[in-house]
Amino acid sequence: TQLLEQSPQFLSIQEGENLTVYCNSSSVFSSLQWYRQEPGEGPVLLVTVVTGGEVKKLKRLTFQFGDARKDSSLHITAAQPGDTGLYLCAGGPHTGNQFYFGTGTSLTVIP
Amino acid sequence: DSGVTQTPKHLITATGQRVTLRCSPRSGDLSVYWYQQSLDQGLQFLIQYYNGEERAKGNILERFSAQQFPDLHSELNLSSLELGDSALYFCASSASGAEVNEQFFGPGTRLTVL
């Protein structure tokens, strides 16, 4: 059982389309991070959200932290092939100071 | 480039063997984290060290151990290797072990156990 569930697991869209990726948990997190990972490389931090209801924008990417700090979403506007990658949400420290990564969403943007 | 270095990049070994993976954190970072990533399990947190002390333990097997040295580099030791240990092992570092942990990942070590 994963503490952080992401949906969808796979997403293939055309360049220029919009998309939203979700990260859900039944647990409360003090903060959530979003990372993007390309094949064979380590995850790269995109953003950290810490306040319930917080919205952060990074160019065409919009991140939102749920009011109850149990979920988060990532919205990409006008997706580009360079957005292709594995998107991971992460939360912690949680019980026992552990850190958890979500199940991941593999995004492919077709030119 | 995240500033976190890991060696070796690739490692091929046989079942029953022991290997050591090495990680150097970003300059100034006190926390080091180890993760295992496999296709079926995703990214799994193994262990965290903060300024030389173990701070948190995740799904780390008893056959695995880690330590952080006074110069803050860390090593992950994997022993009695099994086929299922084949995975990407990532090290990450962060400035502190506090509430908001923005982690910076190294390029990983790909371990193949034959």
PDB file of C-alpha atoms in Angstrom:
ATOM      1  CA  THR A   1       0.000   0.000   0.000  1.00  0.00           C
ATOM      2  CA  GLN A   2       1.387   3.361  -1.076  1.00  0.00           C
ATOM      3  CA  LEU A   3       0.919   6.356   1.184  1.00  0.00           C
ATOM      4  CA  LEU A   4       0.803   8.705  -1.800  1.00  0.00           C
ATOM      5  CA  GLU A   5      -1.248   7.628  -4.800  1.00  0.00           C
ATOM      6  CA  GLN A   6      -0.876   9.422  -8.091  1.00  0.00           C
ATOM      7  CA  SER A   7      -3.229   9.440 -11.017  1.00  0.00           C
ATOM      8  CA  PRO A   8      -3.196   8.839 -13.825  1.00  0.00           C
ATOM      9  CA  GLN A   9      -0.319   6.366 -13.898  1.00  0.00           C
ATOM     10  CA  PHE A  10       0.320   6.971 -17.596  1.00  0.00           C
ATOM     11  CA  LEU A  11      -0.630   9.909 -19.773  1.00  0.00           C
ATOM     12  CA  SER A  12       0.039  10.430 -23.464  1.00  0.00           C
ATOM     13  CA  ILE A  13      -1.107  13.703 -24.985  1.00  0.00           C
ATOM     14  CA  GLN A  14      -0.526  15.887 -28.020  1.00  0.00           C
ATOM     15  CA  GLU A  15       1.633  18.983 -27.857  1.00  0.00           C
ATOM     16  CA  GLY A  16      -0.435  22.009 -26.886  1.00  0.00           C
ATOM     17  CA  GLU A  17      -2.957  20.141 -24.740  1.00  0.00           C
ATOM     18  CA  ASN A  18      -3.530  20.787 -21.050  1.00  0.00           C
ATOM     19  CA  LEU A  19      -3.318  18.129 -18.351  1.00  0.00           C
ATOM     20  CA  THR A  20      -3.670  17.630 -14.621  1.00  0.00           C
ATOM     21  CA  VAL A  21      -1.892  15.088 -12.446  1.00  0.00           C
ATOM     22  CA  TYR A  22      -3.167  14.240  -8.973  1.00  0.00           C
ATOM     23  CA  CYS A  23      -1.427  13.163  -5.793  1.00  0.00           C
ATOM     24  CA  ASN A  24      -3.688  11.856  -3.036  1.00  0.00           C
ATOM     25  CA  SER A  25      -3.228  10.542   0.469  1.00  0.00           C
ATOM     26  CA  SER A  26      -5.306   9.804   3.519  1.00  0.00           C
ATOM     27  CA  SER A  27      -2.544  11.310   5.640  1.00  0.00           C
ATOM     28  CA  VAL A  28      -1.686  14.908   6.372  1.00  0.00           C
ATOM     29  CA  PHE A  29       1.723  16.152   5.283  1.00  0.00           C
ATOM     30  CA  SER A  30       3.562  19.211   6.509  1.00  0.00           C
ATOM     31  CA  SER A  31       4.779  19.797   2.968  1.00  0.00           C
ATOM     32  CA  LEU A  32       4.658  18.214  -0.436  1.00  0.00           C
ATOM     33  CA  GLN A  33       7.195  18.377  -3.208  1.00  0.00           C
ATOM     34  CA  TRP A  34       6.862  17.689  -6.908  1.00  0.00           C
ATOM     35  CA  TYR A  35       9.755  16.232  -8.863  1.00  0.00           C
ATOM     36  CA  ARG A  36      10.331  15.344 -12.499  1.00  0.00           C
ATOM     37  CA  GLN A  37      12.530  12.433 -13.455  1.00  0.00           C
ATOM     38  CA  GLU A  38      13.918  11.553 -16.850  1.00  0.00           C
ATOM     39  CA  PRO A  39      15.013   8.001 -17.729  1.00  0.00           C
ATOM     40  CA  GLY A  40      18.270   6.988 -16.065  1.00  0.00           C
ATOM     41  CA  GLU A  41      18.541  10.200 -14.071  1.00  0.00           C
ATOM     42  CA  GLY A  42      17.663  11.307 -10.581  1.00  0.00           C
ATOM     43  CA  PRO A  43      14.461  13.210  -9.793  1.00  0.00           C
ATOM     44  CA  VAL A  44      14.717  16.990 -10.065  1.00  0.00           C
ATOM     45  CA  LEU A  45      12.808  19.188  -7.646  1.00  0.00           C
ATOM     46  CA  LEU A  46      10.155  21.381  -9.267  1.00  0.00           C
ATOM     47  CA  VAL A  47       8.346  22.944  -6.317  1.00  0.00           C
ATOM     48  CA  THR A  48       7.514  22.687  -2.621  1.00  0.00           C
ATOM     49  CA  VAL A  49       4.091  23.547  -1.206  1.00  0.00           C
ATOM     50  CA  VAL A  50       3.650  23.961   2.535  1.00  0.00           C
ATOM     51  CA  THR A  51       0.388  25.792   3.253  1.00  0.00           C
ATOM     52  CA  GLY A  52      -3.069  24.268   2.799  1.00  0.00           C
ATOM     53  CA  GLY A  53      -4.708  25.812  -0.264  1.00  0.00           C
ATOM     54  CA  GLU A  54      -1.407  27.167  -1.551  1.00  0.00           C
ATOM     55  CA  VAL A  55      -1.019  27.655  -5.299  1.00  0.00           C
ATOM     56  CA  LYS A  56       2.371  28.025  -6.930  1.00  0.00           C
ATOM     57  CA  LYS A  57       3.111  28.709 -10.575  1.00  0.00           C
ATOM     58  CA  LEU A  58       6.260  27.804 -12.460  1.00  0.00           C
ATOM     59  CA  LYS A  59       5.894  29.042 -16.035  1.00  0.00           C
ATOM     60  CA  ARG A  60       3.274  26.716 -17.570  1.00  0.00           C
ATOM     61  CA  LEU A  61       3.070  24.516 -14.458  1.00  0.00           C
ATOM     62  CA  THR A  62       0.592  25.243 -11.662  1.00  0.00           C
ATOM     63  CA  PHE A  63       0.825  23.372  -8.372  1.00  0.00           C
ATOM     64  CA  GLN A  64      -1.868  23.306  -5.708  1.00  0.00           C
ATOM     65  CA  PHE A  65      -1.822  21.926  -2.171  1.00  0.00           C
ATOM     66  CA  GLY A  66      -5.180  20.774  -0.835  1.00  0.00           C
ATOM     67  CA  ASP A  67      -6.799  22.702   1.993  1.00  0.00           C
ATOM     68  CA  ALA A  68      -6.406  19.712   4.317  1.00  0.00           C
ATOM     69  CA  ARG A  69      -2.800  19.121   3.189  1.00  0.00           C
ATOM     70  CA  LYS A  70      -3.603  15.579   2.099  1.00  0.00           C
ATOM     71  CA  ASP A  71      -3.518  16.046  -1.643  1.00  0.00           C
ATOM     72  CA  SER A  72      -1.936  18.060  -4.389  1.00  0.00           C
ATOM     73  CA  SER A  73      -2.307  18.612  -8.100  1.00  0.00           C
ATOM     74  CA  LEU A  74      -0.049  19.607 -10.946  1.00  0.00           C
ATOM     75  CA  HIS A  75      -1.574  21.299 -13.965  1.00  0.00           C
ATOM     76  CA  ILE A  76       0.398  21.817 -17.158  1.00  0.00           C
ATOM     77  CA  THR A  77      -0.851  24.280 -19.733  1.00  0.00           C
ATOM     78  CA  ALA A  78      -0.001  23.874 -23.411  1.00  0.00           C
ATOM     79  CA  ALA A  79       2.227  20.849 -22.877  1.00  0.00           C
ATOM     80  CA  GLN A  80       5.455  20.608 -24.836  1.00  0.00           C
ATOM     81  CA  PRO A  81       7.617  17.590 -25.720  1.00  0.00           C
ATOM     82  CA  GLY A  82      10.170  18.822 -23.189  1.00  0.00           C
ATOM     83  CA  ASP A  83       7.606  18.180 -20.442  1.00  0.00           C
ATOM     84  CA  THR A  84       7.894  14.444 -21.080  1.00  0.00           C
ATOM     85  CA  GLY A  85       9.025  12.550 -18.004  1.00  0.00           C
ATOM     86  CA  LEU A  86       7.997  10.856 -14.783  1.00  0.00           C
ATOM     87  CA  TYR A  87       6.300  13.222 -12.343  1.00  0.00           C
ATOM     88  CA  LEU A  88       6.579  12.305  -8.681  1.00  0.00           C
ATOM     89  CA  CYS A  89       5.007  13.865  -5.641  1.00  0.00           C
ATOM     90  CA  ALA A  90       6.737  13.414  -2.301  1.00  0.00           C
ATOM     91  CA  GLY A  91       5.835  14.112   1.292  1.00  0.00           C
ATOM     92  CA  GLY A  92       7.463  14.014   4.665  1.00  0.00           C
ATOM     93  CA  PRO A  93       8.779  13.780   7.184  1.00  0.00           C
ATOM     94  CA  HIS A  94       5.927  11.540   8.225  1.00  0.00           C
ATOM     95  CA  THR A  95       5.587   8.992  11.002  1.00  0.00           C
ATOM     96  CA  GLY A  96       9.043   7.991  12.151  1.00  0.00           C
ATOM     97  CA  ASN A  97      10.544  10.775  10.067  1.00  0.00           C
ATOM     98  CA  GLN A  98      10.023   8.745   6.918  1.00  0.00           C
ATOM     99  CA  PHE A  99       9.748  10.211   3.468  1.00  0.00           C
ATOM    100  CA  TYR A 100       7.364   8.948   0.857  1.00  0.00           C
ATOM    101  CA  PHE A 101       7.252   9.284  -2.887  1.00  0.00           C
ATOM    102  CA  GLY A 102       4.107   8.842  -4.900  1.00  0.00           C
ATOM    103  CA  THR A 103       3.523   6.084  -7.392  1.00  0.00           C
ATOM    104  CA  GLY A 104       4.413   8.434 -10.253  1.00  0.00           C
ATOM    105  CA  THR A 105       2.771   9.656 -13.440  1.00  0.00           C
ATOM    106  CA  SER A 106       4.580   8.936 -16.672  1.00  0.00           C
ATOM    107  CA  LEU A 107       3.832  11.738 -19.127  1.00  0.00           C
ATOM    108  CA  THR A 108       4.541  11.593 -22.851  1.00  0.00           C
ATOM    109  CA  VAL A 109       3.939  14.680 -24.958  1.00  0.00           C
ATOM    110  CA  ILE A 110       3.767  13.878 -28.652  1.00  0.00           C
ATOM    111  CA  PRO A 111       4.982  16.562 -31.055  1.00  0.00           C
TER     112      PRO A 111
ATOM    113  CA  ASP B   1      23.842  19.157 -12.221  1.00  0.00           C
ATOM    114  CA  SER B   2      22.418  18.844  -8.693  1.00  0.00           C
ATOM    115  CA  GLY B   3      25.807  18.942  -6.989  1.00  0.00           C
ATOM    116  CA  VAL B   4      25.296  15.454  -5.540  1.00  0.00           C
ATOM    117  CA  THR B   5      27.736  12.845  -6.796  1.00  0.00           C
ATOM    118  CA  GLN B   6      27.399   9.098  -6.719  1.00  0.00           C
ATOM    119  CA  THR B   7      29.840   6.361  -7.587  1.00  0.00           C
ATOM    120  CA  PRO B   8      29.943   4.014  -9.301  1.00  0.00           C
ATOM    121  CA  LYS B   9      27.395   4.758 -12.016  1.00  0.00           C
ATOM    122  CA  HIS B  10      26.985   1.104 -12.898  1.00  0.00           C
ATOM    123  CA  LEU B  11      27.707  -2.024 -10.895  1.00  0.00           C
ATOM    124  CA  ILE B  12      27.324  -5.629 -12.006  1.00  0.00           C
ATOM    125  CA  THR B  13      27.857  -8.365  -9.473  1.00  0.00           C
ATOM    126  CA  ALA B  14      26.744 -11.857  -8.545  1.00  0.00           C
ATOM    127  CA  THR B  15      24.296 -13.151  -5.985  1.00  0.00           C
ATOM    128  CA  GLY B  16      25.741 -13.479  -2.512  1.00  0.00           C
ATOM    129  CA  GLN B  17      28.260 -10.707  -3.016  1.00  0.00           C
ATOM    130  CA  ARG B  18      28.654  -7.427  -1.143  1.00  0.00           C
ATOM    131  CA  VAL B  19      28.925  -3.950  -2.680  1.00  0.00           C
ATOM    132  CA  THR B  20      29.383  -0.408  -1.446  1.00  0.00           C
ATOM    133  CA  LEU B  21      27.758   2.607  -3.028  1.00  0.00           C
ATOM    134  CA  ARG B  22      29.152   6.040  -2.337  1.00  0.00           C
ATOM    135  CA  CYS B  23      27.520   9.449  -2.198  1.00  0.00           C
ATOM    136  CA  SER B  24      28.867  12.962  -1.745  1.00  0.00           C
ATOM    137  CA  PRO B  25      26.186  15.528  -0.848  1.00  0.00           C
ATOM    138  CA  ARG B  26      25.965  19.095  -2.109  1.00  0.00           C
ATOM    139  CA  SER B  27      28.393  21.428  -0.440  1.00  0.00           C
ATOM    140  CA  GLY B  28      26.912  22.525   2.883  1.00  0.00           C
ATOM    141  CA  ASP B  29      24.120  19.945   3.006  1.00  0.00           C
ATOM    142  CA  LEU B  30      23.995  17.987   6.251  1.00  0.00           C
ATOM    143  CA  SER B  31      21.328  15.423   5.378  1.00  0.00           C
ATOM    144  CA  VAL B  32      21.796  12.437   3.117  1.00  0.00           C
ATOM    145  CA  TYR B  33      18.993  10.132   2.019  1.00  0.00           C
ATOM    146  CA  TRP B  34      19.165   6.791   0.230  1.00  0.00           C
ATOM    147  CA  TYR B  35      16.439   5.501  -2.066  1.00  0.00           C
ATOM    148  CA  GLN B  36      15.888   2.361  -4.096  1.00  0.00           C
ATOM    149  CA  GLN B  37      13.978   2.574  -7.354  1.00  0.00           C
ATOM    150  CA  SER B  38      12.725  -0.480  -9.180  1.00  0.00           C
ATOM    151  CA  LEU B  39      10.099  -0.849 -11.873  1.00  0.00           C
ATOM    152  CA  ASP B  40       7.555  -2.582  -9.646  1.00  0.00           C
ATOM    153  CA  GLN B  41       8.179  -0.709  -6.382  1.00  0.00           C
ATOM    154  CA  GLY B  42       8.758   2.850  -7.472  1.00  0.00           C
ATOM    155  CA  LEU B  43      11.007   5.096  -5.400  1.00  0.00           C
ATOM    156  CA  GLN B  44      11.372   3.662  -1.908  1.00  0.00           C
ATOM    157  CA  PHE B  45      12.971   5.547   0.973  1.00  0.00           C
ATOM    158  CA  LEU B  46      15.676   3.495   2.671  1.00  0.00           C
ATOM    159  CA  ILE B  47      17.429   5.626   5.271  1.00  0.00           C
ATOM    160  CA  GLN B  48      18.402   9.173   6.211  1.00  0.00           C
ATOM    161  CA  TYR B  49      21.474  10.512   7.975  1.00  0.00           C
ATOM    162  CA  TYR B  50      21.834  13.969   9.407  1.00  0.00           C
ATOM    163  CA  ASN B  51      25.284  15.252  10.313  1.00  0.00           C
ATOM    164  CA  GLY B  52      26.605  11.752  10.901  1.00  0.00           C
ATOM    165  CA  GLU B  53      23.649  10.402  12.849  1.00  0.00           C
ATOM    166  CA  GLU B  54      20.877   8.131  11.613  1.00  0.00           C
ATOM    167  CA  ARG B  55      17.645  10.150  11.604  1.00  0.00           C
ATOM    168  CA  ALA B  56      15.056   8.016   9.862  1.00  0.00           C
ATOM    169  CA  LYS B  57      14.688   4.499   8.617  1.00  0.00           C
ATOM    170  CA  GLY B  58      12.414   3.326   5.869  1.00  0.00           C
ATOM    171  CA  ASN B  59      12.097   0.031   4.073  1.00  0.00           C
ATOM    172  CA  ILE B  60      15.740  -0.928   4.469  1.00  0.00           C
ATOM    173  CA  LEU B  61      16.564  -4.614   4.648  1.00  0.00           C
ATOM    174  CA  GLU B  62      18.764  -5.975   7.415  1.00  0.00           C
ATOM    175  CA  ARG B  63      21.276  -7.003   4.722  1.00  0.00           C
ATOM    176  CA  PHE B  64      21.712  -3.312   3.920  1.00  0.00           C
ATOM    177  CA  SER B  65      23.479  -0.762   6.061  1.00  0.00           C
ATOM    178  CA  ALA B  66      24.630   2.795   5.682  1.00  0.00           C
ATOM    179  CA  GLN B  67      26.757   5.378   7.395  1.00  0.00           C
ATOM    180  CA  GLN B  68      27.661   9.037   7.070  1.00  0.00           C
ATOM    181  CA  PHE B  69      31.240  10.045   7.692  1.00  0.00           C
ATOM    182  CA  PRO B  70      32.630  13.206   9.348  1.00  0.00           C
ATOM    183  CA  ASP B  71      33.198  14.773   5.930  1.00  0.00           C
ATOM    184  CA  LEU B  72      29.441  14.140   5.324  1.00  0.00           C
ATOM    185  CA  HIS B  73      29.846  11.687   2.481  1.00  0.00           C
ATOM    186  CA  SER B  74      27.789   8.544   2.864  1.00  0.00           C
ATOM    187  CA  GLU B  75      28.077   4.905   1.912  1.00  0.00           C
ATOM    188  CA  LEU B  76      25.369   2.319   1.431  1.00  0.00           C
ATOM    189  CA  ASN B  77      26.509  -1.256   1.929  1.00  0.00           C
ATOM    190  CA  LEU B  78      24.513  -4.065   0.368  1.00  0.00           C
ATOM    191  CA  SER B  79      25.408  -7.621   1.343  1.00  0.00           C
ATOM    192  CA  SER B  80      24.279 -11.153   0.521  1.00  0.00           C
ATOM    193  CA  LEU B  81      22.927  -9.741  -2.689  1.00  0.00           C
ATOM    194  CA  GLU B  82      19.875 -11.296  -4.303  1.00  0.00           C
ATOM    195  CA  LEU B  83      18.490 -10.968  -7.817  1.00  0.00           C
ATOM    196  CA  GLY B  84      15.711  -8.780  -6.451  1.00  0.00           C
ATOM    197  CA  ASP B  85      18.207  -6.198  -5.253  1.00  0.00           C
ATOM    198  CA  SER B  86      18.811  -5.155  -8.841  1.00  0.00           C
ATOM    199  CA  ALA B  87      17.608  -1.562  -9.014  1.00  0.00           C
ATOM    200  CA  LEU B  88      18.634   2.060  -9.278  1.00  0.00           C
ATOM    201  CA  TYR B  89      19.955   3.415  -5.993  1.00  0.00           C
ATOM    202  CA  PHE B  90      19.735   7.145  -5.497  1.00  0.00           C
ATOM    203  CA  CYS B  91      21.303   9.364  -2.943  1.00  0.00           C
ATOM    204  CA  ALA B  92      19.818  12.774  -2.174  1.00  0.00           C
ATOM    205  CA  SER B  93      20.882  15.588   0.083  1.00  0.00           C
ATOM    206  CA  SER B  94      19.177  18.520   1.725  1.00  0.00           C
ATOM    207  CA  ALA B  95      20.300  21.479   3.735  1.00  0.00           C
ATOM    208  CA  SER B  96      18.815  20.264   6.990  1.00  0.00           C
ATOM    209  CA  GLY B  97      16.659  17.534   8.430  1.00  0.00           C
ATOM    210  CA  ALA B  98      13.874  19.970   9.256  1.00  0.00           C
ATOM    211  CA  GLU B  99      10.237  20.198   8.250  1.00  0.00           C
ATOM    212  CA  VAL B 100      10.529  21.210   4.618  1.00  0.00           C
ATOM    213  CA  ASN B 101      12.931  18.898   2.905  1.00  0.00           C
ATOM    214  CA  GLU B 102      13.837  19.879  -0.592  1.00  0.00           C
ATOM    215  CA  GLN B 103      16.007  17.066  -1.700  1.00  0.00           C
ATOM    216  CA  PHE B 104      18.578  17.166  -4.461  1.00  0.00           C
ATOM    217  CA  PHE B 105      19.259  13.853  -6.099  1.00  0.00           C
ATOM    218  CA  GLY B 106      22.418  12.378  -7.504  1.00  0.00           C
ATOM    219  CA  PRO B 107      22.561  10.595 -10.867  1.00  0.00           C
ATOM    220  CA  GLY B 108      22.131   7.187  -9.250  1.00  0.00           C
ATOM    221  CA  THR B 109      23.948   3.860  -9.254  1.00  0.00           C
ATOM    222  CA  ARG B 110      22.455   1.120 -11.378  1.00  0.00           C
ATOM    223  CA  LEU B 111      23.021  -2.202  -9.639  1.00  0.00           C
ATOM    224  CA  THR B 112      22.612  -5.428 -11.562  1.00  0.00           C
ATOM    225  CA  VAL B 113      22.794  -8.685  -9.639  1.00  0.00           C
ATOM    226  CA  LEU B 114      23.300 -11.742 -11.838  1.00  0.00           C
TER     227      LEU B 114
END
